Amino acid sequence: MKPATPRRSEALSKIRIVEAAIGILDAENSGAGELTLRSVMTQLSTGSGAIYHHVANMDELRAAAADEVLRGALADIPSDLDADEALRLVGLGIFDSIGAHPWVGAQLTRKPFQPAVVLIWKTIGLQLRRLGLGGPAAMSAGSTLANFILGAAAQYAAGPARVADGKDRDAFLKDLGEAWSAVDDDAVVLEIASELGAHDDRQQFMDGIDIILRGMKALPRQTQ
Amino acid sequence: MKPATPRRSEALSKIRIVEAAIGILDAENSGAGELTLRSVMTQLSTGSGAIYHHVANMDELRAAAADEVLRGALADIPSDLDADEALRLVGLGIFDSIGAHPWVGAQLTRKPFQPAVVLIWKTIGLQLRRLGLGGPAAMSAGSTLANFILGAAAQYAAGPARVADGKDRDAFLKDLGEAWSAVDDDAVVLEIASELGAHDDRQQFMDGIDIILRGMKALPRQTQ
DNA sequence: ACCTGAACACCGTTCAAGT
DNA sequence: ACCTGAACACCGTTCAAGT
């Protein structure tokens, strides 16, 4: 009887390597090592040459891993929603993907035109067109939304969102507040640090999207 | 007569190391090598131990270099401007710093709570208070603006802004458009790619800030 | 075509030893 | 206190050799 677990003799392919990388990156959170060429090699019990036969280099592998995760998250936006609501779902999909795979947040700002980033631009662009925006106005609106999402992704990836239970979260915020206070005891900084403990990341992220959507309302629409 | 150029026998200090790092990072653009511990060592003609005596590790050095650059750029915001105008100047200051030092853009999203990022939050927070925003509303507004700026910084750092003259810029955009088309020939992607050639990065960045400032207008003000 | 694995040219960091 | 520089434990990538 054959075992259900994938045998190492299964043919190597790019997608298998990418999935192995995702597994290793997901395990990074629990401090179980890092994604290196060598960790991929041991995971798939193969040599470096075999991996380079399917993947150009480690950068491409990281980009492909983030793309794989986001492509899944952004695939199922219902097409019957109005554009504002769809854009909120795009944001939530990305935010929750990063909640599940924090490394995606850091990866997205590493290379500006990697596949996952192009996918985000494209997904946003599609909805902006449905809003009647085109040309330079669409570019301004799209880059505002995309850059906000990318910046927030990087910020939340290593932030409190990453900490699962409340105990660790408090400890993280306490450490952060102390670190800030040590460097800079300005009143504004202290206020931000204290506010960090009270707020809801996901809600704050959605607030940001709503602020931008509201600001976009004044942009000129396409006469079409 | 003593030479005007700094002698290597000058006492080593953190700021001297940070300035050497900035110099090396600035030279990276012209393909003149990378910032590594060893490049800092040769630049200052010293050993690794000497550097570790002043700086905890390479991450801290990179963060300190970005902080040094931004601190200079954000120092001279006139205090008599109205808050909206001041926030535009903050954005422009960061944008132009990245124009002069592209590596700053990438650095800002590498570690979420590094000194330069705290500085940005603080500078924004100060102006939001002047706008009458406080508590959760200030946090939402501040994180929207900060995350947009950070995302845009990372994006523009390796984008067309980095290319000085028009010829290289066109070549960059042509390559980018071709790379995109090869991966994804969706109409929306092609439209974005073509629009990339026509637009003005700096203007688009400012459009983003204006969209967010407009969206913030609906937030509840502090009754103070 | 696909895979192996030794070899290469790097990294950041540590630390005993010097002044 | 401040600095030296060898040594260590890693990296990603290449490539001749195997099947």
Short mmCIF file of C-alpha atoms (C1' of nucleotides) in Angstrom, two decimals:
data_model
loop_
_atom_site.label_atom_id
_atom_site.label_comp_id
_atom_site.label_asym_id
_atom_site.label_seq_id
_atom_site.Cartn_x
_atom_site.Cartn_y
_atom_site.Cartn_z
CA MET A 1 0.00 0.00 0.00
CA LYS A 2 1.39 3.31 -1.04
CA PRO A 3 1.71 6.02 1.61
CA ALA A 4 -0.43 9.14 1.26
CA THR A 5 2.50 11.44 1.95
CA PRO A 6 4.21 12.67 -1.22
CA ARG A 7 7.19 10.50 -2.06
CA ARG A 8 10.47 12.23 -2.78
CA SER A 9 10.71 10.31 -6.02
CA GLU A 10 7.81 12.34 -7.39
CA ALA A 11 8.98 14.37 -10.37
CA LEU A 12 10.41 17.74 -9.44
CA SER A 13 8.63 20.77 -10.90
CA LYS A 14 8.50 24.50 -10.34
CA ILE A 15 5.19 24.33 -8.52
CA ARG A 16 6.47 21.61 -6.16
CA ILE A 17 9.51 23.74 -5.37
CA VAL A 18 7.32 26.81 -4.82
CA GLU A 19 5.03 24.86 -2.51
CA ALA A 20 7.99 23.58 -0.54
CA ALA A 21 9.22 27.17 -0.23
CA ILE A 22 5.79 28.31 1.03
CA GLY A 23 5.87 25.55 3.63
CA ILE A 24 9.31 26.57 4.84
CA LEU A 25 8.39 30.28 4.91
CA ASP A 26 5.21 29.54 6.86
CA ALA A 27 7.26 27.58 9.40
CA GLU A 28 9.66 30.51 9.82
CA ASN A 29 7.15 32.15 12.18
CA SER A 30 7.57 29.46 14.76
CA GLY A 31 11.31 29.98 14.52
CA ALA A 32 11.82 26.74 12.63
CA GLY A 33 14.60 27.95 10.38
CA GLU A 34 14.70 30.09 7.28
CA LEU A 35 14.16 29.76 3.58
CA THR A 36 17.55 29.08 2.06
CA LEU A 37 18.53 27.10 -0.97
CA ARG A 38 19.78 24.45 1.41
CA SER A 39 16.52 24.21 3.36
CA VAL A 40 14.68 23.69 0.07
CA MET A 41 17.24 21.04 -0.90
CA THR A 42 16.74 19.04 2.29
CA GLN A 43 12.96 19.45 2.19
CA LEU A 44 12.84 18.00 -1.32
CA SER A 45 15.90 15.80 -0.77
CA THR A 46 17.63 16.93 -3.91
CA GLY A 47 20.68 18.87 -5.03
CA SER A 48 21.11 22.52 -5.89
CA GLY A 49 21.43 21.89 -9.61
CA ALA A 50 18.02 20.22 -9.70
CA ILE A 51 16.39 23.31 -8.21
CA TYR A 52 18.23 25.68 -10.53
CA HIS A 53 16.89 23.63 -13.40
CA HIS A 54 13.35 24.76 -12.54
CA VAL A 55 13.91 28.15 -10.93
CA ALA A 56 16.24 30.95 -12.02
CA ASN A 57 17.39 31.98 -8.55
CA MET A 58 16.25 32.45 -4.97
CA ASP A 59 14.72 35.86 -5.66
CA GLU A 60 12.47 34.39 -8.31
CA LEU A 61 11.50 31.61 -5.94
CA ARG A 62 10.49 34.07 -3.21
CA ALA A 63 8.52 36.12 -5.71
CA ALA A 64 6.80 33.01 -7.06
CA ALA A 65 5.86 31.91 -3.54
CA ALA A 66 4.20 35.27 -2.78
CA ASP A 67 2.46 35.23 -6.16
CA GLU A 68 1.10 31.74 -5.56
CA VAL A 69 -0.42 32.79 -2.22
CA LEU A 70 -1.97 36.04 -3.47
CA ARG A 71 -3.28 34.55 -6.69
CA GLY A 72 -5.33 32.14 -4.62
CA ALA A 73 -6.61 34.89 -2.34
CA LEU A 74 -7.62 37.27 -5.13
CA ALA A 75 -9.17 34.69 -7.43
CA ASP A 76 -12.62 34.64 -5.89
CA ILE A 77 -13.82 38.24 -5.90
CA PRO A 78 -17.51 38.03 -6.88
CA SER A 79 -18.12 39.91 -10.13
CA ASP A 80 -21.56 41.19 -9.17
CA LEU A 81 -20.35 43.52 -6.40
CA ASP A 82 -20.12 47.23 -6.92
CA ALA A 83 -16.57 48.47 -7.43
CA ASP A 84 -16.10 50.04 -3.98
CA GLU A 85 -17.12 46.85 -2.28
CA ALA A 86 -14.92 44.79 -4.59
CA LEU A 87 -11.93 47.00 -3.75
CA ARG A 88 -12.60 46.47 -0.06
CA LEU A 89 -12.59 42.73 -0.67
CA VAL A 90 -9.30 43.01 -2.55
CA GLY A 91 -7.80 44.77 0.44
CA LEU A 92 -9.21 42.25 2.88
CA GLY A 93 -7.99 39.35 0.78
CA ILE A 94 -4.46 40.71 0.80
CA PHE A 95 -4.60 41.61 4.48
CA ASP A 96 -5.82 38.17 5.50
CA SER A 97 -3.28 36.43 3.28
CA ILE A 98 -0.57 38.29 5.14
CA GLY A 99 -2.17 37.30 8.42
CA ALA A 100 -1.81 33.67 7.36
CA HIS A 101 1.57 34.13 5.65
CA PRO A 102 3.36 37.11 7.21
CA TRP A 103 6.41 36.75 4.96
CA VAL A 104 4.25 37.76 1.98
CA GLY A 105 3.99 41.25 3.43
CA ALA A 106 7.74 41.71 3.49
CA GLN A 107 8.21 40.08 0.10
CA LEU A 108 5.87 42.45 -1.76
CA THR A 109 8.08 45.49 -1.23
CA ARG A 110 11.33 43.69 -1.99
CA LYS A 111 11.03 43.89 -5.77
CA PRO A 112 8.67 46.51 -7.22
CA PHE A 113 7.46 44.74 -10.33
CA GLN A 114 7.34 41.14 -9.24
CA PRO A 115 4.35 39.05 -10.44
CA ALA A 116 2.38 39.37 -7.19
CA VAL A 117 2.64 43.17 -7.33
CA VAL A 118 1.58 43.27 -10.97
CA LEU A 119 -1.38 41.12 -9.97
CA ILE A 120 -2.38 43.63 -7.30
CA TRP A 121 -2.11 46.56 -9.72
CA LYS A 122 -4.14 44.66 -12.27
CA THR A 123 -6.85 43.65 -9.82
CA ILE A 124 -7.19 47.23 -8.63
CA GLY A 125 -7.06 48.61 -12.17
CA LEU A 126 -9.94 46.38 -13.20
CA GLN A 127 -12.22 47.80 -10.51
CA LEU A 128 -11.17 51.39 -11.12
CA ARG A 129 -12.24 51.03 -14.72
CA ARG A 130 -15.63 49.85 -13.46
CA LEU A 131 -15.72 53.04 -11.36
CA GLY A 132 -15.41 55.03 -14.56
CA LEU A 133 -11.82 56.11 -13.97
CA GLY A 134 -9.33 56.12 -16.83
CA GLY A 135 -6.05 57.66 -17.94
CA PRO A 136 -4.04 59.71 -15.44
CA ALA A 137 -6.87 59.79 -12.89
CA ALA A 138 -6.95 55.99 -12.85
CA MET A 139 -3.19 55.91 -12.46
CA SER A 140 -3.28 58.30 -9.50
CA ALA A 141 -6.12 56.43 -7.84
CA GLY A 142 -4.58 53.03 -8.54
CA SER A 143 -1.14 53.92 -7.30
CA THR A 144 -2.60 55.47 -4.15
CA LEU A 145 -4.49 52.33 -3.32
CA ALA A 146 -1.71 49.96 -4.39
CA ASN A 147 1.04 51.82 -2.56
CA PHE A 148 -1.06 52.07 0.60
CA ILE A 149 -1.71 48.33 0.49
CA LEU A 150 1.95 47.53 -0.15
CA GLY A 151 3.13 49.81 2.64
CA ALA A 152 0.59 48.44 5.08
CA ALA A 153 1.51 44.90 4.06
CA ALA A 154 5.16 45.47 4.91
CA GLN A 155 4.24 47.21 8.15
CA TYR A 156 1.77 44.61 9.40
CA ALA A 157 3.92 41.67 8.36
CA ALA A 158 6.26 42.11 11.29
CA GLY A 159 3.77 43.94 13.48
CA PRO A 160 1.26 42.85 16.08
CA ALA A 161 -0.91 41.10 13.48
CA ARG A 162 1.70 38.42 13.36
CA VAL A 163 1.35 37.59 17.02
CA ALA A 164 -1.45 35.14 17.54
CA ASP A 165 -2.66 35.23 21.13
CA GLY A 166 -3.28 38.27 23.30
CA LYS A 167 -0.51 37.61 25.76
CA ASP A 168 2.24 37.72 23.16
CA ARG A 169 0.63 40.69 21.50
CA ASP A 170 0.73 42.69 24.71
CA ALA A 171 4.32 41.72 25.30
CA PHE A 172 5.22 42.77 21.77
CA LEU A 173 3.53 46.14 22.15
CA LYS A 174 5.07 46.69 25.55
CA ASP A 175 8.52 46.02 24.16
CA LEU A 176 7.81 48.25 21.20
CA GLY A 177 6.58 51.08 23.39
CA GLU A 178 9.65 50.81 25.59
CA ALA A 179 11.97 50.72 22.62
CA TRP A 180 10.34 53.83 21.21
CA SER A 181 10.41 55.66 24.49
CA ALA A 182 14.09 54.90 24.86
CA VAL A 183 14.88 56.41 21.49
CA ASP A 184 12.40 59.24 21.47
CA ASP A 185 10.24 60.44 24.33
CA ASP A 186 8.35 62.98 22.29
CA ALA A 187 4.70 63.26 23.34
CA VAL A 188 3.41 62.41 19.86
CA VAL A 189 5.49 59.24 19.72
CA LEU A 190 4.30 58.16 23.15
CA GLU A 191 0.70 58.78 22.16
CA ILE A 192 1.09 56.68 19.04
CA ALA A 193 2.79 53.93 21.04
CA SER A 194 -0.02 53.85 23.58
CA GLU A 195 -2.67 53.92 20.86
CA LEU A 196 -0.98 50.91 19.27
CA GLY A 197 -2.18 48.72 22.08
CA ALA A 198 -5.83 49.69 21.76
CA HIS A 199 -6.44 49.56 18.04
CA ASP A 200 -7.54 46.82 15.69
CA ASP A 201 -5.11 46.34 12.80
CA ARG A 202 -7.65 44.95 10.42
CA GLN A 203 -10.13 47.75 11.14
CA GLN A 204 -7.42 50.38 10.77
CA PHE A 205 -6.42 48.91 7.45
CA MET A 206 -10.01 49.03 6.24
CA ASP A 207 -10.29 52.62 7.50
CA GLY A 208 -7.35 53.44 5.26
CA ILE A 209 -9.03 51.93 2.23
CA ASP A 210 -12.21 53.85 2.98
CA ILE A 211 -10.32 57.13 3.36
CA ILE A 212 -8.74 56.58 -0.05
CA LEU A 213 -12.01 55.51 -1.68
CA ARG A 214 -13.64 58.66 -0.30
CA GLY A 215 -10.80 60.84 -1.57
CA MET A 216 -11.11 59.27 -5.02
CA LYS A 217 -14.71 60.40 -5.35
CA ALA A 218 -13.60 63.86 -6.45
CA LEU A 219 -11.52 62.56 -9.37
CA PRO A 220 -12.84 63.24 -12.89
CA ARG A 221 -14.75 60.31 -14.43
CA GLN A 222 -14.38 59.10 -17.97
CA THR A 223 -17.11 60.48 -20.28
CA GLN A 224 -17.92 57.10 -21.74
CA MET B 1 50.35 71.35 5.55
CA LYS B 2 47.59 68.97 6.46
CA PRO B 3 45.39 67.69 3.65
CA ALA B 4 41.73 68.75 3.65
CA THR B 5 40.52 65.21 2.97
CA PRO B 6 39.68 63.30 6.16
CA ARG B 7 42.63 61.19 7.26
CA ARG B 8 41.97 57.57 8.10
CA SER B 9 43.59 58.11 11.47
CA GLU B 10 40.64 60.26 12.47
CA ALA B 11 38.86 58.65 15.40
CA LEU B 12 36.23 56.14 14.37
CA SER B 13 32.68 56.92 15.48
CA LYS B 14 29.17 55.79 14.69
CA ILE B 15 28.44 58.85 12.61
CA ARG B 16 31.60 58.40 10.56
CA ILE B 17 30.64 54.79 9.87
CA VAL B 18 27.08 55.81 8.97
CA GLU B 19 28.37 58.47 6.59
CA ALA B 20 30.70 55.97 4.95
CA ALA B 21 27.74 53.63 4.53
CA ILE B 22 25.68 56.41 2.93
CA GLY B 23 28.50 57.07 0.51
CA ILE B 24 28.75 53.43 -0.46
CA LEU B 25 24.99 53.07 -0.83
CA ASP B 26 24.82 56.19 -3.00
CA ALA B 27 27.53 54.75 -5.23
CA GLU B 28 25.57 51.51 -5.62
CA ASN B 29 23.41 53.19 -8.27
CA SER B 30 26.30 53.50 -10.65
CA GLY B 31 26.99 49.81 -10.14
CA ALA B 32 30.07 50.51 -8.03
CA GLY B 33 29.65 47.64 -5.61
CA GLU B 34 27.40 47.02 -2.64
CA LEU B 35 27.21 47.89 1.01
CA THR B 36 28.83 45.00 2.84
CA LEU B 37 30.74 44.91 6.06
CA ARG B 38 33.86 44.45 3.97
CA SER B 39 33.18 47.47 1.76
CA VAL B 40 32.82 49.59 4.91
CA MET B 41 36.05 48.12 6.25
CA THR B 42 38.05 49.04 3.15
CA GLN B 43 36.42 52.48 2.90
CA LEU B 44 37.48 53.28 6.47
CA SER B 45 40.58 51.08 6.31
CA THR B 46 39.80 49.28 9.53
CA GLY B 47 38.86 45.83 10.79
CA SER B 48 35.48 44.26 11.46
CA GLY B 49 35.85 44.43 15.23
CA ALA B 50 36.31 48.19 15.12
CA ILE B 51 33.02 48.61 13.31
CA TYR B 52 31.17 46.26 15.63
CA HIS B 53 32.43 48.36 18.49
CA HIS B 54 30.31 51.29 17.27
CA VAL B 55 27.42 49.55 15.51
CA ALA B 56 25.45 46.50 16.64
CA ASN B 57 25.14 44.86 13.23
CA MET B 58 24.63 45.56 9.54
CA ASP B 59 20.87 45.92 9.90
CA GLU B 60 21.31 48.69 12.43
CA LEU B 61 23.81 50.38 10.14
CA ARG B 62 21.40 50.35 7.19
CA ALA B 63 18.61 51.69 9.40
CA ALA B 64 20.88 54.42 10.77
CA ALA B 65 21.91 55.46 7.26
CA ALA B 66 18.27 55.87 6.18
CA ASP B 67 17.47 57.71 9.39
CA GLU B 68 20.36 60.12 8.88
CA VAL B 69 19.16 60.99 5.37
CA LEU B 70 15.51 61.48 6.29
CA ARG B 71 16.20 63.38 9.48
CA GLY B 72 17.99 65.98 7.39
CA ALA B 73 15.17 66.15 4.86
CA LEU B 74 12.37 66.49 7.42
CA ALA B 75 14.10 68.94 9.73
CA ASP B 76 13.15 72.12 7.92
CA ILE B 77 9.38 72.06 7.61
CA PRO B 78 8.29 75.67 8.31
CA SER B 79 6.05 75.78 11.36
CA ASP B 80 3.80 78.54 10.06
CA LEU B 81 2.23 76.50 7.26
CA ASP B 82 -1.25 75.09 7.55
CA ALA B 83 -1.28 71.38 8.28
CA ASP B 84 -2.33 70.21 4.80
CA GLU B 85 0.49 72.13 3.21
CA ALA B 86 2.95 70.86 5.80
CA LEU B 87 1.92 67.27 5.10
CA ARG B 88 2.51 67.85 1.39
CA LEU B 89 5.98 69.12 2.23
CA VAL B 90 6.62 66.04 4.35
CA GLY B 91 5.69 63.87 1.40
CA LEU B 92 7.81 65.87 -1.00
CA GLY B 93 10.76 65.80 1.38
CA ILE B 94 10.64 62.02 1.56
CA PHE B 95 10.05 61.65 -2.17
CA ASP B 96 12.98 63.86 -3.07
CA SER B 97 15.26 62.17 -0.54
CA ILE B 98 14.54 58.89 -2.28
CA GLY B 99 15.23 60.53 -5.60
CA ALA B 100 18.68 61.44 -4.32
CA HIS B 101 19.20 58.20 -2.37
CA PRO B 102 17.10 55.44 -3.95
CA TRP B 103 18.24 52.82 -1.43
CA VAL B 104 16.34 54.71 1.29
CA GLY B 105 13.09 53.70 -0.38
CA ALA B 106 13.89 50.01 -0.14
CA GLN B 107 15.28 50.32 3.36
CA LEU B 108 12.14 51.87 4.87
CA THR B 109 10.04 48.75 4.36
CA ARG B 110 12.71 46.32 5.51
CA LYS B 111 12.10 46.75 9.24
CA PRO B 112 8.78 48.21 10.31
CA PHE B 113 9.77 50.14 13.41
CA GLN B 114 13.23 51.38 12.53
CA PRO B 115 14.12 54.95 13.59
CA ALA B 116 13.44 56.50 10.17
CA VAL B 117 9.95 55.00 10.10
CA VAL B 118 9.20 56.19 13.63
CA LEU B 119 10.35 59.62 12.51
CA ILE B 120 7.88 59.58 9.62
CA TRP B 121 5.01 58.51 11.88
CA LYS B 122 5.95 61.21 14.34
CA THR B 123 6.21 63.95 11.75
CA ILE B 124 2.82 63.01 10.32
CA GLY B 125 1.29 62.65 13.78
CA LEU B 126 2.35 66.16 14.69
CA GLN B 127 0.50 67.68 11.74
CA LEU B 128 -2.60 65.53 12.22
CA ARG B 129 -2.92 66.88 15.73
CA ARG B 130 -2.82 70.38 14.26
CA LEU B 131 -5.65 69.29 11.97
CA GLY B 132 -7.68 68.53 15.10
CA LEU B 133 -7.50 64.75 14.73
CA GLY B 134 -6.95 62.58 17.79
CA GLY B 135 -7.42 59.04 19.07
CA PRO B 136 -8.48 56.31 16.63
CA ALA B 137 -9.27 58.81 13.85
CA ALA B 138 -5.72 60.16 14.03
CA MET B 139 -4.37 56.62 13.95
CA SER B 140 -6.40 55.73 10.87
CA ALA B 141 -5.43 58.91 9.09
CA GLY B 142 -1.79 58.63 10.11
CA SER B 143 -1.40 55.02 9.11
CA THR B 144 -3.07 55.68 5.77
CA LEU B 145 -0.65 58.47 4.97
CA ALA B 146 2.39 56.69 6.40
CA ASN B 147 1.69 53.38 4.71
CA PHE B 148 1.04 55.08 1.38
CA ILE B 149 4.34 56.93 1.64
CA LEU B 150 6.22 53.78 2.63
CA GLY B 151 4.68 51.74 -0.17
CA ALA B 152 5.36 54.46 -2.72
CA ALA B 153 8.90 54.82 -1.42
CA ALA B 154 9.62 51.14 -1.99
CA GLN B 155 7.97 51.24 -5.40
CA TYR B 156 9.70 54.35 -6.69
CA ALA B 157 13.07 53.35 -5.31
CA ALA B 158 13.64 50.84 -8.08
CA GLY B 159 11.31 52.50 -10.57
CA PRO B 160 11.74 55.09 -13.29
CA ALA B 161 12.46 57.87 -10.79
CA ARG B 162 15.81 56.30 -10.29
CA VAL B 163 16.78 56.72 -13.91
CA ALA B 164 18.16 60.18 -14.51
CA ASP B 165 18.01 61.07 -18.19
CA GLY B 166 15.14 60.49 -20.59
CA LYS B 167 16.89 57.94 -22.75
CA ASP B 168 17.49 55.48 -19.93
CA ARG B 169 14.05 56.10 -18.58
CA ASP B 170 12.44 55.14 -21.88
CA ALA B 171 14.62 52.04 -22.10
CA PHE B 172 13.63 51.06 -18.57
CA LEU B 173 9.93 51.50 -19.30
CA LYS B 174 10.21 49.65 -22.58
CA ASP B 175 11.87 46.72 -20.87
CA LEU B 176 9.29 46.81 -18.12
CA GLY B 177 6.41 46.89 -20.58
CA GLU B 178 7.86 43.96 -22.48
CA ALA B 179 8.45 41.98 -19.31
CA TRP B 180 4.87 42.56 -18.25
CA SER B 181 3.46 41.69 -21.63
CA ALA B 182 5.40 38.44 -21.62
CA VAL B 183 3.94 37.39 -18.28
CA ASP B 184 0.47 38.79 -18.66
CA ASP B 185 -1.11 40.24 -21.78
CA ASP B 186 -4.28 41.33 -20.07
CA ALA B 187 -5.66 44.59 -21.45
CA VAL B 188 -5.60 46.29 -18.05
CA VAL B 189 -1.95 45.40 -17.52
CA LEU B 190 -1.02 46.66 -20.97
CA GLU B 191 -2.87 49.92 -20.34
CA ILE B 192 -1.02 50.43 -17.04
CA ALA B 193 2.29 49.61 -18.71
CA SER B 194 1.67 52.15 -21.48
CA GLU B 195 0.51 54.76 -19.00
CA LEU B 196 3.75 54.28 -17.07
CA GLY B 197 5.65 55.97 -19.86
CA ALA B 198 3.51 59.09 -19.92
CA HIS B 199 3.10 59.95 -16.27
CA ASP B 200 5.14 62.02 -13.87
CA ASP B 201 6.13 60.07 -10.76
CA ARG B 202 6.39 63.06 -8.53
CA GLN B 203 3.04 64.43 -9.62
CA GLN B 204 1.42 61.04 -9.17
CA PHE B 205 2.85 60.77 -5.69
CA MET B 206 1.46 64.20 -4.80
CA ASP B 207 -1.91 63.20 -6.29
CA GLY B 208 -1.90 60.28 -3.86
CA ILE B 209 -1.28 62.55 -0.91
CA ASP B 210 -4.06 64.86 -2.03
CA ILE B 211 -6.50 61.98 -2.45
CA ILE B 212 -5.77 60.87 1.11
CA LEU B 213 -5.96 64.41 2.52
CA ARG B 214 -9.34 64.84 0.85
CA GLY B 215 -10.56 61.50 2.20
CA MET B 216 -9.49 62.52 5.71
CA LYS B 217 -11.74 65.55 5.66
CA ALA B 218 -14.73 63.42 6.64
CA LEU B 219 -13.08 62.07 9.81
CA PRO B 220 -14.45 63.30 13.16
CA ARG B 221 -12.45 66.17 14.72
CA GLN B 222 -11.44 66.40 18.33
CA THR B 223 -13.77 68.65 20.34
CA GLN B 224 -10.95 70.58 21.89
"C1'" DA C 1 16.13 16.32 -20.10
"C1'" DC C 2 16.82 15.99 -15.56
"C1'" DC C 3 19.48 15.47 -11.59
"C1'" DT C 4 23.90 15.04 -8.39
"C1'" DG C 5 27.07 17.19 -5.35
"C1'" DA C 6 31.64 19.15 -4.96
"C1'" DA C 7 33.72 23.61 -5.48
"C1'" DC C 8 33.79 28.66 -5.57
"C1'" DA C 9 33.42 33.18 -4.11
"C1'" DC C 10 31.31 35.36 -1.22
"C1'" DC C 11 28.56 36.85 3.35
"C1'" DG C 12 27.93 38.67 8.74
"C1'" DT C 13 29.63 37.87 13.17
"C1'" DT C 14 32.74 36.48 16.96
"C1'" DC C 15 36.70 36.74 19.71
"C1'" DA C 16 41.43 36.26 21.46
"C1'" DA C 17 45.02 39.26 21.13
"C1'" DG C 18 47.10 43.63 20.85
"C1'" DT C 19 47.65 49.02 22.13
"C1'" DA D 1 38.45 51.91 25.57
"C1'" DC D 2 39.41 51.08 21.13
"C1'" DC D 3 41.10 48.50 17.45
"C1'" DT D 4 43.20 44.27 14.67
"C1'" DG D 5 42.46 40.40 11.78
"C1'" DA D 6 42.12 35.41 11.69
"C1'" DA D 7 38.54 32.03 12.11
"C1'" DC D 8 33.80 30.30 11.91
"C1'" DA D 9 29.55 29.06 10.13
"C1'" DC D 10 27.06 30.14 6.94
"C1'" DC D 11 25.17 31.98 2.08
"C1'" DG D 12 23.73 31.63 -3.46
"C1'" DT D 13 25.40 30.01 -7.67
"C1'" DT D 14 28.07 27.29 -11.09
"C1'" DC D 15 29.35 23.32 -13.51
"C1'" DA D 16 31.46 18.93 -14.82
"C1'" DA D 17 29.77 14.58 -14.34
"C1'" DG D 18 26.29 11.17 -14.15
"C1'" DT D 19 21.51 8.79 -15.65
#
